[in-house]
Coordinates of C-alpha atoms in Angstrom, one line a residue:
M1 CA -29.5 -29.7 -15.6
D2 CA -29.3 -28.7 -12.2
D3 CA -30.0 -30.4 -9.2
F4 CA -33.2 -30.0 -7.6
E5 CA -36.0 -31.2 -5.2
Y6 CA -39.8 -31.7 -5.9
K7 CA -41.9 -32.7 -2.6
G8 CA -45.5 -33.5 -3.8
Y9 CA -48.0 -36.4 -4.0
W10 CA -47.5 -39.6 -6.4
Y11 CA -49.9 -42.0 -7.9
L12 CA -50.2 -44.3 -10.5
P13 CA -52.0 -43.1 -13.7
D14 CA -55.5 -45.0 -13.2
C15 CA -55.2 -44.8 -9.2
E16 CA -55.5 -41.1 -8.7
D17 CA -57.9 -41.5 -6.1
H18 CA -54.5 -43.2 -4.0
Q19 CA -52.1 -40.7 -3.5
V20 CA -48.7 -40.6 -1.5
A21 CA -46.6 -37.9 -0.1
G22 CA -43.2 -38.2 -1.0
I23 CA -39.8 -36.3 -2.4
L24 CA -38.2 -36.5 -5.6
T25 CA -34.4 -36.0 -5.5
F26 CA -32.3 -34.9 -8.9
K27 CA -28.7 -34.9 -9.0
A28 CA -27.9 -33.8 -12.6
N29 CA -24.5 -36.0 -13.0
D30 CA -25.9 -39.2 -11.1
S31 CA -29.5 -40.2 -10.2
A32 CA -33.0 -39.7 -9.8
I33 CA -34.7 -40.6 -6.5
L34 CA -38.4 -41.2 -5.3
E35 CA -39.3 -41.7 -1.8
L36 CA -42.4 -42.3 -0.8
I37 CA -44.1 -42.0 2.5
G38 CA -46.6 -45.3 2.2
D39 CA -47.2 -47.6 -0.8
I40 CA -48.2 -46.1 -4.1
D41 CA -50.1 -49.3 -4.7
A42 CA -53.5 -49.4 -3.2
H43 CA -53.7 -52.5 -0.8
D44 CA -56.5 -53.6 1.5
E45 CA -53.7 -54.5 4.2
P46 CA -50.9 -51.7 3.9
L47 CA -48.2 -54.6 4.9
M48 CA -48.6 -56.1 2.0
A49 CA -45.6 -53.4 0.4
I50 CA -43.2 -55.0 2.3
F51 CA -43.6 -58.4 0.6
E52 CA -43.8 -57.1 -3.0
Q53 CA -40.9 -56.3 -5.3
K54 CA -42.7 -54.0 -7.5
S55 CA -41.6 -51.4 -10.3
H56 CA -43.6 -49.4 -12.6
T57 CA -43.4 -48.0 -16.0
V58 CA -44.8 -45.1 -15.0
I59 CA -45.5 -42.8 -12.0
W60 CA -47.8 -39.3 -12.1
G61 CA -47.1 -36.6 -9.2
V62 CA -47.9 -32.9 -8.7
N63 CA -45.6 -30.8 -6.6
S64 CA -45.9 -27.8 -4.4
D65 CA -45.7 -25.7 -7.2
A66 CA -48.4 -27.5 -8.8
K67 CA -46.7 -28.8 -11.9
R68 CA -47.6 -32.0 -13.2
I69 CA -44.6 -34.4 -13.3
T70 CA -44.4 -37.7 -15.1
L71 CA -41.5 -40.5 -13.9
L72 CA -40.5 -42.7 -16.2
N73 CA -39.2 -46.4 -15.9
C74 CA -39.1 -46.5 -12.0
H75 CA -37.5 -49.3 -10.5
L76 CA -38.0 -49.9 -6.7
I77 CA -34.5 -50.3 -5.2
G78 CA -35.5 -50.1 -1.2
K79 CA -38.1 -50.3 1.3
H80 CA -38.4 -49.8 4.9
L81 CA -41.0 -50.7 7.4
N82 CA -41.0 -50.5 11.3
L83 CA -43.4 -53.3 12.6
S84 CA -44.4 -50.1 14.9
C85 CA -45.7 -48.0 12.2
H86 CA -48.8 -48.5 9.8
F87 CA -46.5 -47.3 7.0
P88 CA -43.7 -47.9 4.8
I89 CA -41.1 -46.0 3.2
M90 CA -40.7 -47.0 -0.4
R91 CA -37.9 -45.5 -2.7
Y92 CA -37.4 -45.6 -6.5
S93 CA -34.9 -45.2 -8.8
V94 CA -36.4 -43.1 -11.6
Q95 CA -34.7 -42.9 -15.7
F96 CA -36.9 -40.0 -17.0
V97 CA -38.4 -37.1 -14.9
I98 CA -41.4 -34.9 -17.0
T99 CA -42.1 -31.6 -15.9
G100 CA -45.1 -30.0 -17.3
K101 CA -47.1 -32.8 -18.7
Y102 CA -48.6 -36.1 -18.1
V103 CA -47.2 -39.3 -20.2
R104 CA -48.4 -42.5 -20.0
S105 CA -45.0 -44.1 -21.3
Y106 CA -42.2 -43.6 -23.0
D107 CA -43.3 -44.5 -26.5
E108 CA -46.7 -42.4 -25.9
L109 CA -46.6 -40.1 -29.4
A110 CA -46.9 -36.8 -26.9
F111 CA -44.4 -34.0 -28.3
N112 CA -44.1 -32.3 -31.8
S113 CA -40.7 -30.4 -31.3
C114 CA -37.7 -29.8 -28.6
H115 CA -35.2 -27.4 -27.9
V116 CA -31.9 -28.6 -26.4
K117 CA -29.1 -26.1 -24.7
I118 CA -26.0 -27.6 -25.7
P119 CA -23.0 -25.3 -24.1
A120 CA -20.7 -25.9 -27.0
L121 CA -22.9 -24.9 -29.5
T122 CA -22.8 -21.4 -28.8
Q123 CA -19.2 -21.6 -28.9
W124 CA -19.0 -23.4 -32.5
C125 CA -22.1 -21.4 -34.3
F126 CA -21.6 -18.1 -32.4
P127 CA -25.6 -16.6 -32.9
A128 CA -24.4 -12.3 -33.3
A129 CA -27.8 -11.8 -32.2
I130 CA -26.3 -8.8 -30.2
Q131 CA -24.1 -5.9 -31.7
Q132 CA -22.5 -3.3 -29.7
T133 CA -21.5 0.4 -31.0
Q134 CA -19.7 2.7 -28.9
L135 CA -20.0 6.9 -29.0
F136 CA -16.7 8.3 -27.9
K137 CA -16.1 11.8 -26.6
D138 CA -14.0 14.3 -28.8
D139 CA -10.7 12.8 -26.9
K140 CA -11.3 9.5 -28.8
T141 CA -10.3 7.6 -25.2
T142 CA -13.6 8.3 -23.4
I143 CA -17.0 6.7 -24.2
K144 CA -19.9 8.7 -24.1
R145 CA -22.6 6.1 -25.2
L146 CA -22.4 2.6 -25.2
S147 CA -25.4 0.9 -26.9
L148 CA -26.5 -3.0 -27.4
I149 CA -28.8 -3.9 -30.3
I150 CA -31.0 -7.0 -30.3
D151 CA -31.8 -8.3 -33.7
T152 CA -34.9 -9.4 -33.3
E153 CA -35.7 -10.4 -37.1
Q154 CA -32.8 -12.8 -36.6
I155 CA -34.2 -14.2 -33.7
E156 CA -37.4 -15.1 -35.2
H157 CA -35.5 -17.0 -38.2
P158 CA -33.3 -20.1 -37.6
I159 CA -29.8 -19.7 -38.6
V160 CA -30.0 -23.0 -40.5
S161 CA -32.7 -25.7 -41.1
V162 CA -32.3 -28.6 -42.5
D163 CA -35.1 -31.5 -43.4
V164 CA -33.7 -34.9 -42.6
E165 CA -36.6 -37.2 -44.0
G166 CA -39.4 -35.2 -42.7
T167 CA -37.8 -34.1 -39.3
T168 CA -36.5 -30.6 -38.9
I169 CA -32.8 -30.1 -37.5
E170 CA -32.6 -26.1 -36.9
L171 CA -30.2 -23.9 -35.0
H172 CA -31.8 -20.8 -33.2
R173 CA -30.4 -17.7 -32.0
T174 CA -31.3 -17.0 -28.4
V175 CA -31.2 -14.3 -26.2
T176 CA -31.9 -14.3 -22.7
Y177 CA -32.3 -11.0 -20.5
C178 CA -32.1 -11.1 -16.1
G179 CA -30.6 -8.9 -13.6
D180 CA -32.3 -5.2 -13.0
L181 CA -31.5 -1.7 -14.1
R182 CA -28.8 -1.6 -11.8
C183 CA -27.2 -4.9 -12.6
P184 CA -28.2 -6.1 -15.8
K185 CA -27.4 -9.2 -17.5
I186 CA -27.9 -9.8 -21.6
E187 CA -26.6 -13.3 -22.6
Q188 CA -26.7 -14.5 -25.9
S189 CA -26.6 -18.5 -27.3
T190 CA -27.4 -21.0 -30.2
S191 CA -29.8 -23.4 -29.4
L192 CA -30.8 -27.1 -31.2
V193 CA -34.5 -27.2 -32.4
I194 CA -36.4 -30.5 -33.5
K195 CA -39.5 -30.8 -35.1
K196 CA -41.4 -33.5 -36.0
P197 CA -44.3 -33.9 -39.0
Q198 CA -46.3 -35.3 -36.4
K199 CA -46.4 -36.2 -32.4
D200 CA -43.5 -38.3 -31.9
H201 CA -42.4 -40.1 -28.9
L202 CA -39.6 -39.5 -26.4
G203 CA -37.3 -42.1 -27.6
S204 CA -36.9 -40.4 -31.3
F205 CA -36.4 -36.8 -29.8
L206 CA -33.5 -38.2 -27.5
H207 CA -31.8 -40.5 -30.5
D208 CA -32.1 -37.5 -32.6
I209 CA -30.4 -35.4 -29.8
H210 CA -27.6 -37.9 -29.4
V211 CA -26.9 -38.1 -33.0
Y212 CA -26.0 -34.6 -33.0
E213 CA -24.3 -34.5 -29.3
Q214 CA -21.7 -36.9 -31.1
F215 CA -21.8 -34.6 -34.5
L216 CA -20.8 -31.7 -32.4
S217 CA -18.1 -33.8 -30.2
F218 CA -16.7 -34.8 -33.5
A219 CA -16.6 -30.9 -34.9
A220 CA -15.1 -30.2 -31.0
L221 CA -12.9 -32.8 -30.7
S222 CA -14.1 -33.5 -27.1
D223 CA -16.9 -35.1 -25.2
V224 CA -20.2 -32.8 -25.8
S225 CA -24.0 -33.2 -24.2
A226 CA -27.1 -31.0 -24.0
S227 CA -27.6 -29.1 -20.5
D228 CA -31.1 -28.6 -20.8
I229 CA -34.1 -30.3 -23.3
W230 CA -37.5 -28.9 -23.2
L231 CA -40.1 -30.7 -25.3
Q232 CA -43.4 -29.0 -26.7
D233 CA -46.9 -30.4 -27.2
D234 CA -48.5 -28.3 -30.2
D235 CA -51.6 -28.8 -28.2
L236 CA -50.8 -27.4 -24.9
Y237 CA -50.8 -23.4 -24.9
Q238 CA -52.1 -20.4 -23.8
E239 CA -53.5 -17.7 -26.3
L240 CA -53.2 -14.1 -26.0
N241 CA -55.5 -11.5 -27.1
N242 CA -53.5 -10.9 -30.6
G243 CA -53.4 -14.5 -31.3
R244 CA -50.0 -15.2 -30.3
K245 CA -49.7 -19.0 -28.3
I246 CA -47.5 -19.5 -25.1
Y247 CA -46.6 -23.2 -25.3
T248 CA -46.7 -24.8 -21.9
K249 CA -42.4 -25.4 -20.7
I250 CA -42.2 -29.2 -20.7
Q251 CA -38.7 -30.1 -19.1
L252 CA -37.0 -33.3 -19.5
H253 CA -34.5 -34.1 -16.5
Y254 CA -32.7 -37.3 -16.7
G255 CA -29.5 -38.6 -15.1
R256 CA -26.2 -38.9 -16.9
K257 CA -23.1 -40.2 -15.0
D258 CA -20.7 -39.6 -18.3
R259 CA -21.9 -35.7 -18.8
S260 CA -19.0 -33.7 -20.0
K261 CA -18.5 -30.6 -17.9
W262 CA -17.7 -28.3 -20.9
N263 CA -15.1 -25.6 -20.6
D264 CA -15.6 -23.0 -23.4
K265 CA -12.2 -21.1 -22.6
N266 CA -9.8 -23.4 -24.1
V267 CA -11.7 -24.3 -27.5
N268 CA -9.5 -26.4 -29.9
F269 CA -12.6 -27.2 -32.7
L270 CA -11.6 -29.0 -35.8
F271 CA -13.9 -27.5 -37.6
E272 CA -16.2 -24.5 -36.8
Y273 CA -19.6 -24.0 -38.2
N274 CA -18.9 -21.4 -40.6
A275 CA -16.1 -23.2 -42.1
I276 CA -18.7 -25.7 -43.4
K277 CA -21.7 -23.0 -43.5
E278 CA -22.4 -24.2 -47.4
N279 CA -21.9 -27.8 -47.3
Y280 CA -23.7 -27.9 -43.8
P281 CA -27.3 -29.6 -44.9
N282 CA -25.5 -32.2 -46.8
I283 CA -23.2 -33.2 -44.2
I284 CA -26.2 -33.1 -41.4
K285 CA -28.2 -35.2 -43.8
K286 CA -25.5 -37.4 -44.0
W287 CA -24.6 -38.1 -40.4
Y288 CA -28.3 -38.5 -39.8
L289 CA -29.8 -40.7 -43.0
E290 CA -26.4 -43.5 -42.3
S291 CA -26.5 -42.9 -38.6
D292 CA -27.1 -46.8 -38.0
D293 CA -24.2 -47.7 -40.5
I294 CA -21.6 -45.3 -38.9
A295 CA -23.0 -45.9 -35.3
P296 CA -20.0 -47.9 -33.7
I297 CA -17.4 -46.2 -35.8
R298 CA -18.6 -43.2 -34.5
T299 CA -19.2 -44.2 -30.7
H300 CA -15.4 -45.2 -30.7
L301 CA -14.0 -41.9 -31.9
I302 CA -16.0 -40.0 -29.2
E303 CA -14.5 -42.4 -26.7
S304 CA -10.9 -42.1 -28.2
I305 CA -11.0 -38.4 -27.4
K306 CA -12.6 -38.0 -24.1
Q307 CA -10.2 -36.6 -21.9
K308 CA -8.6 -39.1 -19.6
N309 CA -6.2 -38.8 -16.6
S310 CA -4.5 -41.7 -17.6
F311 CA -3.9 -43.9 -20.8
S312 CA -4.0 -47.7 -21.7
S313 CA -3.8 -50.5 -24.1
L314 CA -7.6 -49.9 -24.3
D315 CA -7.4 -46.8 -25.8
F316 CA -5.5 -47.5 -28.6
L317 CA -7.7 -51.0 -29.7
I318 CA -11.0 -48.4 -29.7
V319 CA -8.7 -46.4 -32.2
F320 CA -7.7 -49.5 -34.4
Q321 CA -10.9 -51.0 -34.3
A322 CA -12.7 -47.9 -35.5
I323 CA -10.7 -47.7 -38.4
E324 CA -10.1 -51.4 -39.0
G325 CA -14.1 -51.0 -39.2
F326 CA -14.7 -48.2 -41.3
A327 CA -12.1 -49.3 -44.0
I328 CA -13.9 -52.9 -44.0
R329 CA -17.5 -51.1 -44.1
F330 CA -17.2 -48.3 -46.4
L331 CA -13.9 -48.6 -48.7
Y332 CA -12.0 -51.9 -48.8
G333 CA -14.0 -54.7 -47.6
D334 CA -12.4 -57.5 -45.1
K335 CA -9.0 -57.9 -46.5
G336 CA -6.9 -58.2 -43.5
P337 CA -6.0 -55.4 -40.9
K338 CA -2.3 -55.5 -42.7
V339 CA -3.6 -54.7 -46.1
L340 CA -6.5 -52.1 -44.8
L341 CA -4.4 -50.1 -42.7
T342 CA -1.9 -50.2 -45.4
S343 CA -4.1 -48.8 -47.9
L344 CA -5.4 -46.3 -45.9
I345 CA -2.2 -44.6 -45.5
R346 CA -1.6 -45.0 -49.0
D347 CA -4.8 -43.1 -49.7
F348 CA -4.5 -40.3 -47.6
N349 CA -1.0 -39.8 -48.0
G350 CA -1.6 -36.5 -49.6
I351 CA -3.0 -34.7 -46.5
T352 CA -0.3 -32.6 -45.0
K353 CA -1.1 -32.6 -41.6
L354 CA -1.0 -36.6 -40.6
K355 CA 2.5 -37.6 -41.8
C356 CA 1.1 -41.4 -42.4
D357 CA 4.1 -42.8 -44.0
E358 CA 5.7 -42.2 -40.1
I359 CA 3.1 -45.2 -39.2
D360 CA 5.0 -48.3 -38.5
I361 CA 2.6 -50.6 -39.7
A362 CA 4.0 -53.5 -38.5
A363 CA 4.1 -52.4 -34.8
A364 CA 0.6 -51.3 -34.9
I365 CA -0.5 -54.7 -36.8
D366 CA 1.6 -56.7 -33.9
S367 CA 0.4 -54.3 -31.1
R368 CA -3.6 -54.6 -32.2
N369 CA -3.2 -58.5 -32.1
Y370 CA -1.1 -58.8 -28.7
Y371 CA -3.6 -56.3 -26.9
S372 CA -6.8 -57.9 -28.8
H373 CA -6.3 -61.6 -28.4
F374 CA -3.7 -61.6 -25.5
M375 CA -1.2 -63.3 -27.8
N376 CA 2.3 -64.3 -26.8
K377 CA 4.6 -61.3 -27.2
S378 CA 7.5 -63.4 -28.7
K379 CA 5.7 -64.1 -31.5
K380 CA 4.4 -60.3 -32.0
P381 CA 8.0 -58.4 -31.5
K382 CA 6.7 -55.1 -32.5
T383 CA 4.1 -54.8 -30.2
L384 CA 4.4 -51.8 -28.4
D385 CA 3.8 -50.4 -24.7
G386 CA 4.1 -47.4 -22.7
A387 CA 4.8 -44.0 -24.7
E388 CA 5.4 -45.6 -27.7
L389 CA 1.7 -47.2 -27.9
Y390 CA 0.6 -44.0 -26.7
Y391 CA 1.9 -41.9 -30.0
M392 CA 0.8 -44.6 -32.2
T393 CA -2.5 -43.9 -30.9
R394 CA -2.2 -40.0 -31.5
K395 CA -1.3 -40.9 -35.1
L396 CA -4.0 -43.4 -35.8
R397 CA -6.9 -41.1 -34.4
N398 CA -5.5 -38.8 -37.1
L399 CA -6.2 -41.1 -39.7
L400 CA -9.5 -42.3 -38.1
I401 CA -10.3 -37.9 -37.8
C402 CA -9.8 -38.0 -41.7
C403 CA -11.8 -41.3 -42.5
M404 CA -14.7 -39.5 -40.6
L405 CA -14.5 -36.3 -42.2
T406 CA -14.4 -38.3 -45.7
F407 CA -17.4 -40.1 -44.9
I408 CA -19.3 -37.0 -44.1
G409 CA -18.6 -35.6 -47.6
F410 CA -15.1 -33.8 -47.6
S411 CA -12.9 -34.5 -50.1
H412 CA -9.0 -34.6 -49.8
E413 CA -8.4 -30.9 -50.9
D414 CA -11.5 -29.9 -48.5
I415 CA -9.6 -31.7 -45.8
N416 CA -6.2 -30.1 -46.5
K417 CA -7.9 -26.8 -46.4
L418 CA -9.7 -27.4 -43.0
L419 CA -6.9 -29.3 -41.0
S420 CA -4.7 -26.0 -42.1
K421 CA -6.9 -23.7 -39.9
S422 CA -7.8 -26.1 -37.4
T423 CA -6.1 -25.0 -34.4
Y424 CA -6.5 -28.8 -33.1
N425 CA -2.8 -30.1 -32.5
F426 CA -2.1 -32.9 -34.6
S427 CA 1.3 -33.6 -34.0
A428 CA 1.8 -37.2 -32.2

């Protein structure tokens, strides 16, 4: 999501006759701000704007490129009035920007599908839509002809399609061409496509996108997020002479301060698509269908693998609480942290990469109680801190990873095979 600026006229949906000039400024990793030259609320007396604190669920606009723009959840954050001037300057923060379609609310059933670009997805599931062939001259060293072949049949069909209670989750190959014959540039990528059986609201699509982002974050053991989101309304299209439909491009922008910058040069996936290809549909179904039950644990796991410049006791607690919650919710019930941790270590003792028997259970429990409840350290003599707490957190995080792999359907034998092929560093 790149930064941009829209200059245009803005108005409330039921007040099209009262339009106000203004500028929408979007910063991808920060916010969207709408600055209006005048009051968007129609008043008999313009100066009334300075005495009101009013936000709007939706503001519509049209920019200099004649694009329809919807702004959702607009909150007044500032206003300025010079008494020598007859109009105020109003500033609104905007949560969502939809370009290409007017909608009346966040909950309006307005979209049939969405197309999502996630940079990490191409590395995780390589599209292989372009093949390269080389023809050498007789000296076997000089290339006589270089050809790139694009498999259009593969592009027209998804790599994989999974039905999750009516919602279709697909992975698609995409090939883009830009530049010119002097300096051509061809790129291939894998995109996430989510299709609904009937029109659905924006929140439903964002939920499904977020759940897949977290799945990919788990696979990459790194925080992963979407870079571009396009929505589709099946009723908005142009039909060509051959009957083909060109759907209106509806783009969604929203500021996310935690948006990760994906570095594809150092990818250490826990598992890639090809490693789980046969079982992928079952894994995705379980990940989505039980997403509410596993959500807090999954969130803690993703939080624990984010790259940080420092380590603290909170990082340890995030991992321990996720393990404890998983064991209580899905395995043993609430039997106390010591019994739960002991049982997990015993059950995963066959996972060779973990070396779970090296975990000092008493030290882990004392550290958990001390940092959770601020107890007297003399009563928890095995409490760890500094480097020792960091290494304990690494070991417990490996245990949490195995818990999550078990949850989505991997047997212990499968986990052993998976971890033996993984380039992720499991050593503490």
